[in-house]
Short mmCIF file of C-alpha atoms in Angstrom, two decimals:
data_model
loop_
_atom_site.label_atom_id
_atom_site.label_comp_id
_atom_site.label_asym_id
_atom_site.label_seq_id
_atom_site.Cartn_x
_atom_site.Cartn_y
_atom_site.Cartn_z
CA MET A 60 22.53 -27.51 48.04
CA TRP A 61 19.63 -25.12 48.62
CA HIS A 62 21.64 -23.27 51.25
CA GLU A 63 24.48 -22.86 48.74
CA LEU A 64 22.03 -21.57 46.14
CA GLY A 65 20.71 -19.08 48.67
CA GLN A 66 24.24 -17.85 49.34
CA LEU A 67 24.83 -17.53 45.60
CA MET A 68 21.70 -15.43 45.12
CA LYS A 69 22.56 -13.21 48.10
CA ASP A 70 25.42 -11.93 45.98
CA THR A 71 23.12 -10.95 43.11
CA LYS A 72 24.26 -7.33 43.39
CA LYS A 73 27.87 -8.40 42.95
CA HIS A 74 26.98 -10.58 39.96
CA LEU A 75 25.14 -7.67 38.31
CA MET A 76 28.05 -5.31 38.93
CA THR A 77 30.46 -7.83 37.44
CA GLY A 78 28.35 -7.98 34.29
CA VAL A 79 28.15 -4.19 34.19
CA SER A 80 31.91 -3.77 34.63
CA TYR A 81 32.59 -5.88 31.54
CA MET A 82 29.74 -4.30 29.59
CA ILE A 83 30.79 -0.67 30.11
CA PRO A 84 33.64 -0.64 27.52
CA PHE A 85 31.20 -1.86 24.85
CA VAL A 86 28.65 0.80 25.81
CA VAL A 87 31.26 3.55 25.81
CA ALA A 88 33.01 2.56 22.58
CA GLY A 89 29.85 1.70 20.67
CA GLY A 90 27.73 4.52 22.05
CA VAL A 91 30.26 7.29 21.54
CA LEU A 92 31.10 6.18 17.99
CA LEU A 93 27.41 6.04 17.11
CA ALA A 94 26.86 9.43 18.74
CA LEU A 95 29.74 10.96 16.77
CA SER A 96 28.39 9.60 13.50
CA VAL A 97 25.02 11.22 14.20
CA LEU A 98 26.61 14.48 15.35
CA PHE A 99 28.93 14.85 12.35
CA SER A 100 26.20 13.93 9.88
CA GLY A 101 24.33 17.11 10.81
CA LYS A 102 21.04 15.23 10.68
CA SER A 103 18.81 13.94 13.45
CA ALA A 104 19.23 10.32 12.40
CA VAL A 105 21.82 7.60 11.98
CA PRO A 106 23.69 8.21 8.68
CA THR A 107 23.00 5.64 5.98
CA SER A 108 25.76 6.34 3.46
CA GLY A 109 29.43 7.27 3.28
CA ALA A 110 32.16 7.02 5.89
CA LEU A 111 29.85 8.14 8.69
CA ALA A 112 27.56 5.19 7.97
CA LYS A 113 30.56 2.87 8.42
CA LEU A 114 31.38 4.63 11.68
CA ALA A 115 27.77 4.21 12.78
CA GLY A 116 28.01 0.52 11.90
CA ILE A 117 31.01 0.11 14.19
CA GLY A 118 29.14 1.86 16.99
CA THR A 119 26.03 -0.21 16.44
CA ALA A 120 28.13 -3.38 16.59
CA GLY A 121 29.50 -2.33 19.97
CA LEU A 122 26.05 -1.59 21.35
CA GLY A 123 24.78 -4.87 19.91
CA LEU A 124 27.32 -6.78 22.00
CA MET A 125 26.37 -4.95 25.18
CA VAL A 126 23.55 -7.26 26.33
CA PRO A 127 25.35 -10.54 25.50
CA ILE A 128 28.41 -9.38 27.44
CA LEU A 129 26.26 -8.26 30.38
CA SER A 130 24.50 -11.62 30.46
CA GLY A 131 27.68 -13.64 29.95
CA TYR A 132 29.61 -12.04 32.77
CA ILE A 133 26.70 -12.17 35.20
CA ALA A 134 26.78 -15.92 34.58
CA TYR A 135 30.59 -15.92 34.80
CA SER A 136 30.44 -14.28 38.21
CA MET A 137 28.04 -16.98 39.39
CA ALA A 138 29.52 -20.06 37.72
CA ASP A 139 33.01 -19.19 36.41
CA ARG A 140 33.97 -20.15 32.83
CA PRO A 141 31.23 -22.78 32.30
CA GLY A 142 28.68 -19.97 32.66
CA LEU A 143 30.08 -17.90 29.79
CA ALA A 144 28.62 -19.82 26.85
CA PRO A 145 25.02 -20.07 28.10
CA GLY A 146 25.19 -16.52 29.44
CA ILE A 147 26.47 -14.89 26.25
CA ILE A 148 24.25 -16.95 23.96
CA GLY A 149 21.25 -16.25 26.21
CA GLY A 150 22.08 -12.53 26.07
CA TYR A 151 22.33 -12.65 22.29
CA LEU A 152 18.88 -14.25 22.15
CA ALA A 153 17.56 -11.61 24.56
CA ASN A 154 18.65 -9.01 22.01
CA ALA A 155 17.19 -10.97 19.13
CA ILE A 156 13.73 -11.27 20.69
CA GLY A 157 13.75 -7.61 21.75
CA ALA A 158 13.96 -8.24 25.50
CA GLY A 159 16.74 -5.68 25.97
CA PHE A 160 19.02 -5.47 28.98
CA ILE A 161 16.31 -6.77 31.33
CA GLY A 162 16.22 -9.94 29.23
CA GLY A 163 20.01 -10.03 29.48
CA ILE A 164 19.86 -9.91 33.26
CA ILE A 165 17.32 -12.74 33.27
CA SER A 166 19.40 -14.90 30.92
CA GLY A 167 22.60 -14.27 32.88
CA LEU A 168 21.07 -15.19 36.22
CA LEU A 169 19.35 -18.21 34.68
CA ALA A 170 22.62 -19.40 33.14
CA GLY A 171 24.41 -19.11 36.47
CA ILE A 172 21.68 -21.00 38.32
CA THR A 173 21.50 -23.68 35.62
CA VAL A 174 25.24 -24.33 35.79
CA PHE A 175 25.00 -24.42 39.59
CA PHE A 176 22.53 -27.33 39.43
CA ILE A 177 24.26 -29.21 36.59
CA ARG A 178 27.54 -29.16 38.52
CA ARG A 179 25.85 -31.04 41.34
CA ILE A 180 24.74 -33.93 39.16
CA LYS A 181 26.89 -36.99 39.84
CA VAL A 182 28.46 -38.39 36.68
CA PRO A 183 30.86 -41.29 36.00
CA SER A 184 34.50 -40.44 36.64
CA ALA A 185 35.24 -40.84 32.93
CA LEU A 186 33.02 -37.82 32.20
CA GLN A 187 34.20 -35.56 35.00
CA SER A 188 37.11 -34.11 33.02
CA VAL A 189 34.87 -32.95 30.16
CA MET A 190 32.06 -31.62 32.32
CA PRO A 191 33.31 -28.00 32.57
CA ILE A 192 34.37 -27.59 28.92
CA PHE A 193 31.77 -29.65 27.07
CA ILE A 194 28.80 -31.09 28.93
CA ILE A 195 27.99 -28.16 31.24
CA PRO A 196 28.17 -25.44 28.52
CA LEU A 197 26.22 -27.60 26.06
CA VAL A 198 23.38 -28.63 28.37
CA SER A 199 23.10 -25.22 30.05
CA THR A 200 23.03 -23.44 26.68
CA ILE A 201 20.18 -25.67 25.51
CA ILE A 202 18.22 -24.90 28.69
CA VAL A 203 18.88 -21.15 28.72
CA GLY A 204 18.46 -20.77 24.95
CA GLY A 205 15.23 -22.73 24.98
CA PHE A 206 13.88 -20.64 27.84
CA MET A 207 14.67 -17.38 26.04
CA GLN A 208 13.21 -18.58 22.74
CA TRP A 209 10.02 -20.28 23.87
CA VAL A 210 9.23 -18.94 27.35
CA ILE A 211 10.35 -15.30 27.05
CA GLY A 212 10.08 -14.70 23.28
CA LEU A 213 6.34 -15.19 22.76
CA PRO A 214 5.24 -13.07 25.77
CA ILE A 215 7.55 -10.26 24.60
CA ALA A 216 5.99 -10.33 21.13
CA ASN A 217 2.47 -10.35 22.58
CA LEU A 218 3.37 -7.52 24.98
CA MET A 219 4.60 -5.33 22.14
CA LYS A 220 1.42 -5.95 20.14
CA ALA A 221 -0.79 -5.21 23.16
CA LEU A 222 1.09 -2.01 24.04
CA SER A 223 0.93 -0.80 20.44
CA ALA A 224 -2.82 -1.38 20.30
CA TRP A 225 -3.27 0.34 23.67
CA LEU A 226 -1.28 3.42 22.59
CA ASN A 227 -3.24 3.70 19.36
CA GLY A 228 -6.43 3.51 21.41
CA LEU A 229 -5.39 6.38 23.68
CA GLY A 230 -5.60 8.92 20.88
CA THR A 231 -4.05 12.38 21.09
CA GLY A 232 -6.79 14.20 22.98
CA ASN A 233 -5.08 14.60 26.36
CA SER A 234 -1.47 15.45 25.66
CA ILE A 235 -0.42 15.52 29.34
CA ILE A 236 -1.64 11.98 30.06
CA LEU A 237 -0.24 10.68 26.79
CA GLY A 238 3.07 12.37 27.57
CA LEU A 239 3.24 10.72 30.99
CA VAL A 240 2.55 7.31 29.47
CA LEU A 241 5.01 7.66 26.59
CA GLY A 242 7.74 9.07 28.83
CA ALA A 243 7.33 6.26 31.34
CA MET A 244 7.58 3.68 28.56
CA ILE A 245 10.70 5.31 27.11
CA GLY A 246 12.39 5.49 30.53
CA PHE A 247 11.52 1.94 31.56
CA ASP A 248 13.93 -0.23 29.59
CA MET A 249 16.00 2.04 27.29
CA GLY A 250 15.99 0.18 23.99
CA GLY A 251 13.95 -2.75 25.27
CA PRO A 252 10.49 -3.80 24.07
CA VAL A 253 8.48 -1.22 26.03
CA ASN A 254 10.77 1.60 24.91
CA LYS A 255 10.60 0.44 21.29
CA VAL A 256 6.80 0.42 21.25
CA ALA A 257 6.64 4.04 22.43
CA TYR A 258 9.38 5.15 20.04
CA SER A 259 7.78 3.34 17.09
CA PHE A 260 4.47 5.01 17.92
CA GLY A 261 6.10 8.44 17.66
CA VAL A 262 8.00 7.57 14.48
CA ALA A 263 4.80 6.38 12.84
CA MET A 264 3.08 9.65 13.79
CA VAL A 265 5.76 11.94 12.30
CA GLY A 266 6.16 9.63 9.30
CA THR A 267 2.95 11.00 7.81
CA ILE A 268 3.80 14.26 6.03
CA ASN A 269 1.30 17.01 5.27
CA ALA A 270 1.63 17.78 1.55
CA SER A 271 0.83 21.48 2.00
CA THR A 272 3.40 22.17 4.73
CA GLY A 273 6.01 19.48 4.07
CA LEU A 274 5.90 18.67 7.78
CA PRO A 275 4.04 16.19 9.98
CA SER A 276 0.87 17.37 11.68
CA HIS A 277 1.21 19.57 14.76
CA SER A 278 -0.12 16.86 17.08
CA ALA A 279 2.35 14.33 15.65
CA MET A 280 5.29 16.68 16.22
CA VAL A 281 4.15 17.36 19.79
CA ILE A 282 4.06 13.62 20.48
CA MET A 283 7.53 13.13 19.02
CA ALA A 284 8.82 16.05 21.08
CA GLY A 285 7.66 14.30 24.24
CA ILE A 286 9.35 11.09 23.13
CA GLY A 287 12.53 12.88 22.03
CA VAL A 288 12.86 14.59 25.40
CA ALA A 289 12.22 11.36 27.31
CA ILE A 290 14.92 9.56 25.33
CA CYS A 291 17.69 11.83 26.57
CA VAL A 292 16.64 12.06 30.22
CA PRO A 293 18.06 8.74 31.56
CA PRO A 294 21.59 9.02 30.11
CA LEU A 295 21.92 12.74 30.84
CA ALA A 296 20.60 12.28 34.37
CA MET A 297 23.00 9.42 35.10
CA GLY A 298 25.90 11.46 33.79
CA VAL A 299 24.92 14.46 35.90
CA ALA A 300 24.44 12.26 38.98
CA THR A 301 27.97 10.85 38.68
CA ILE A 302 29.32 14.41 38.64
CA VAL A 303 27.17 15.76 41.48
CA ALA A 304 27.51 12.72 43.77
CA PRO A 305 30.60 10.75 42.70
CA LYS A 306 30.71 8.77 45.96
CA LYS A 307 27.46 7.07 44.98
CA PHE A 308 29.10 5.42 41.95
CA THR A 309 32.01 3.13 41.17
CA THR A 310 35.02 4.41 39.27
CA GLU A 311 33.80 2.61 36.14
CA GLU A 312 30.33 4.11 36.49
CA ARG A 313 31.80 7.60 36.81
CA GLU A 314 33.72 7.07 33.58
CA SER A 315 30.61 5.64 31.94
CA GLY A 316 28.72 8.75 33.06
CA LYS A 317 30.84 10.93 30.78
CA ALA A 318 29.96 8.79 27.78
CA ALA A 319 26.31 8.75 28.88
CA ILE A 320 26.17 12.54 28.62
CA VAL A 321 27.47 12.45 25.05
CA MET A 322 24.97 9.74 24.13
CA GLY A 323 22.10 11.56 25.80
CA LEU A 324 22.81 14.75 23.89
CA VAL A 325 22.43 12.95 20.57
CA GLY A 326 19.48 10.79 21.60
CA ILE A 327 20.99 7.40 22.49
CA SER A 328 19.20 6.23 25.63
CA GLU A 329 21.39 3.11 25.98
CA GLY A 330 23.96 5.25 27.77
CA ALA A 331 21.98 4.74 30.97
CA ILE A 332 21.85 0.94 30.72
CA PRO A 333 24.99 0.23 32.80
CA PHE A 334 23.46 2.14 35.70
CA ALA A 335 20.05 0.49 35.39
CA ALA A 336 21.58 -2.98 35.06
CA GLY A 337 23.76 -2.49 38.12
CA ASP A 338 21.03 -1.05 40.36
CA PRO A 339 17.65 -1.63 38.67
CA LEU A 340 15.41 -1.14 41.71
CA ARG A 341 16.64 2.43 42.23
CA VAL A 342 17.59 3.60 38.76
CA ILE A 343 14.65 2.34 36.69
CA PRO A 344 11.92 4.03 38.83
CA ALA A 345 13.93 7.26 38.78
CA ASN A 346 14.22 7.06 34.99
CA ILE A 347 10.49 6.43 34.63
CA ILE A 348 9.52 9.39 36.81
CA GLY A 349 11.94 11.86 35.23
CA ALA A 350 11.24 10.80 31.65
CA SER A 351 7.46 10.85 32.12
CA VAL A 352 7.49 14.34 33.66
CA ALA A 353 9.81 15.61 30.93
CA SER A 354 7.62 14.15 28.19
CA ALA A 355 4.42 15.55 29.69
CA THR A 356 6.06 18.97 30.13
CA ALA A 357 7.24 19.10 26.52
CA MET A 358 3.82 18.10 25.23
CA GLY A 359 2.05 20.45 27.62
CA LEU A 360 4.16 23.34 26.35
CA ALA A 361 3.43 22.25 22.76
CA ALA A 362 7.04 21.74 21.78
CA GLY A 363 7.26 20.16 18.34
CA ASN A 364 9.78 17.70 16.93
CA PRO A 365 9.51 16.84 13.21
CA ALA A 366 12.47 14.42 13.34
CA PRO A 367 12.08 10.74 14.27
CA TRP A 368 14.88 11.08 16.81
CA GLY A 369 15.56 12.39 20.30
CA GLY A 370 18.12 14.17 22.44
CA TRP A 371 19.26 17.76 22.36
CA ILE A 372 20.46 17.45 18.77
CA VAL A 373 16.87 17.74 17.51
CA ALA A 374 16.38 21.02 19.37
CA LEU A 375 17.96 22.59 16.28
CA VAL A 376 14.88 21.69 14.23
CA ALA A 377 12.28 21.70 17.01
CA GLN A 378 9.34 24.06 17.26
CA LYS A 379 9.66 25.98 20.54
CA PRO A 380 13.21 24.74 21.20
CA TRP A 381 13.19 26.52 24.55
CA ALA A 382 10.26 24.34 25.67
CA TYR A 383 12.01 21.21 24.40
CA LEU A 384 15.22 21.98 26.29
CA LEU A 385 13.41 23.16 29.42
CA ALA A 386 11.38 19.95 29.60
CA SER A 387 14.52 17.84 29.26
CA LEU A 388 16.31 19.80 31.99
CA ILE A 389 13.36 19.31 34.35
CA GLY A 390 13.37 15.57 33.69
CA VAL A 391 17.13 15.31 34.14
CA ALA A 392 16.97 17.20 37.43
CA ILE A 393 14.18 14.95 38.74
CA THR A 394 15.85 11.67 37.78
CA ALA A 395 19.30 12.70 39.01
CA THR A 396 17.87 13.92 42.33
CA ILE A 397 15.94 10.70 42.91
CA VAL A 398 18.92 8.50 42.07
CA ILE A 399 21.24 10.47 44.34
CA ALA A 400 18.70 10.34 47.16
CA LEU A 401 18.09 6.59 46.82
CA LYS A 402 21.61 5.33 46.25
CA LYS A 403 24.00 4.76 49.11
CA ASN A 404 27.70 5.48 48.92
CA VAL A 405 29.29 2.77 46.82
CA SER A 406 30.40 -0.29 48.79
CA THR A 407 33.74 -2.01 48.49
CA VAL A 408 31.94 -5.10 47.25
CA ALA A 409 30.49 -3.21 44.28
CA THR A 410 33.73 -1.36 43.60
CA ASP A 411 35.81 -4.52 43.68
CA ALA A 412 33.36 -6.79 41.86
CA LYS A 413 35.57 -6.96 38.80
CA ALA A 414 38.77 -7.30 40.85
CA GLU A 415 37.37 -10.26 42.76
CA ILE A 416 37.05 -12.32 39.59
CA ASP A 417 40.17 -11.11 37.80
CA ASP A 418 42.25 -13.59 39.81
CA ASN A 419 40.43 -16.36 37.97
CA ASP A 420 40.93 -14.89 34.50
CA ASP A 421 44.27 -16.51 33.70
CA PHE A 422 43.78 -19.61 31.60
CA GLN A 423 45.95 -22.55 32.60
CA LEU A 424 46.75 -25.52 30.37
CA ASP A 425 46.19 -27.71 33.41
CA ASP A 426 42.52 -26.79 33.18
CA LEU A 427 42.23 -28.99 30.10
CA LYS A 428 42.26 -32.71 30.67
CA VAL A 429 42.24 -35.23 27.87
CA LEU A 430 40.54 -38.59 28.34
#
């Protein structure tokens, strides 16, 4: 049994790529629709009224399904259909507790491993026919859901509180160091808990308006400029990397790269998640380095961003827009270069990850047995 588990975990890369392949359509559809709603609104924020708000709602729904689908199909790759329920529900809970796509990877792998062990429990012959459609999904969902709620949830909440307190304690004295820290946090998990703490810190800073100028303080706008630049670096860099070095990426990733560029331009960092989920050990460090350098550069050049948003769209209202854009280009170049240097040419295993499981997709009535 342990040897079989070892073989299963050796294919972790394939399982991740399977999850990513099913997640990409949700990222593309949701991300592009959300990006278009922001772009057409003419404001550096998600629209809150009218038809564009409805469009944004559709996009947000797509992005909201991204982590559950990632988690569910990682589990599916490991355990076939019985892994879907615990994987998708675990991914939903990962979203709910703010664990982001990293939480989705954890829940997907945990669901696959849990089903692996449950399948090896000997049960009476009368129960064997309902194991795959009732007992395995039920028991595995309880285990995975409980783990996400009680084991992962509390540490995530405590981490966010600790990071918030730490950022507030740093102050705004050394803009370069603060920029490096904020950029690294933004680039780490793209919409996850660490990213949200840094973004919320910037939003809180620019949320205080000076009555005499009608704008936030200069230091607050500089901080938000660093954050805004860091937000767009991962998706833009991944998009650029797929164009410069297409052999390093699967066909689906190359298509996702086009959508990532659109999302990066309007400040939606989730466009880089498919790349980070499929190859976290290479992509996440590259994102951290590029985003931190970009953020520090923007803050060092005293670019200012009065809007609680990121991406190139806010360059229209930024102070020193040339510094804002220059900093983002530097970060994109760094991240794209690192990713291209670290990644190998895509393997047939990664390219065919989705194809390998498609043969099992057809549902047969013979799969259902009635006692």
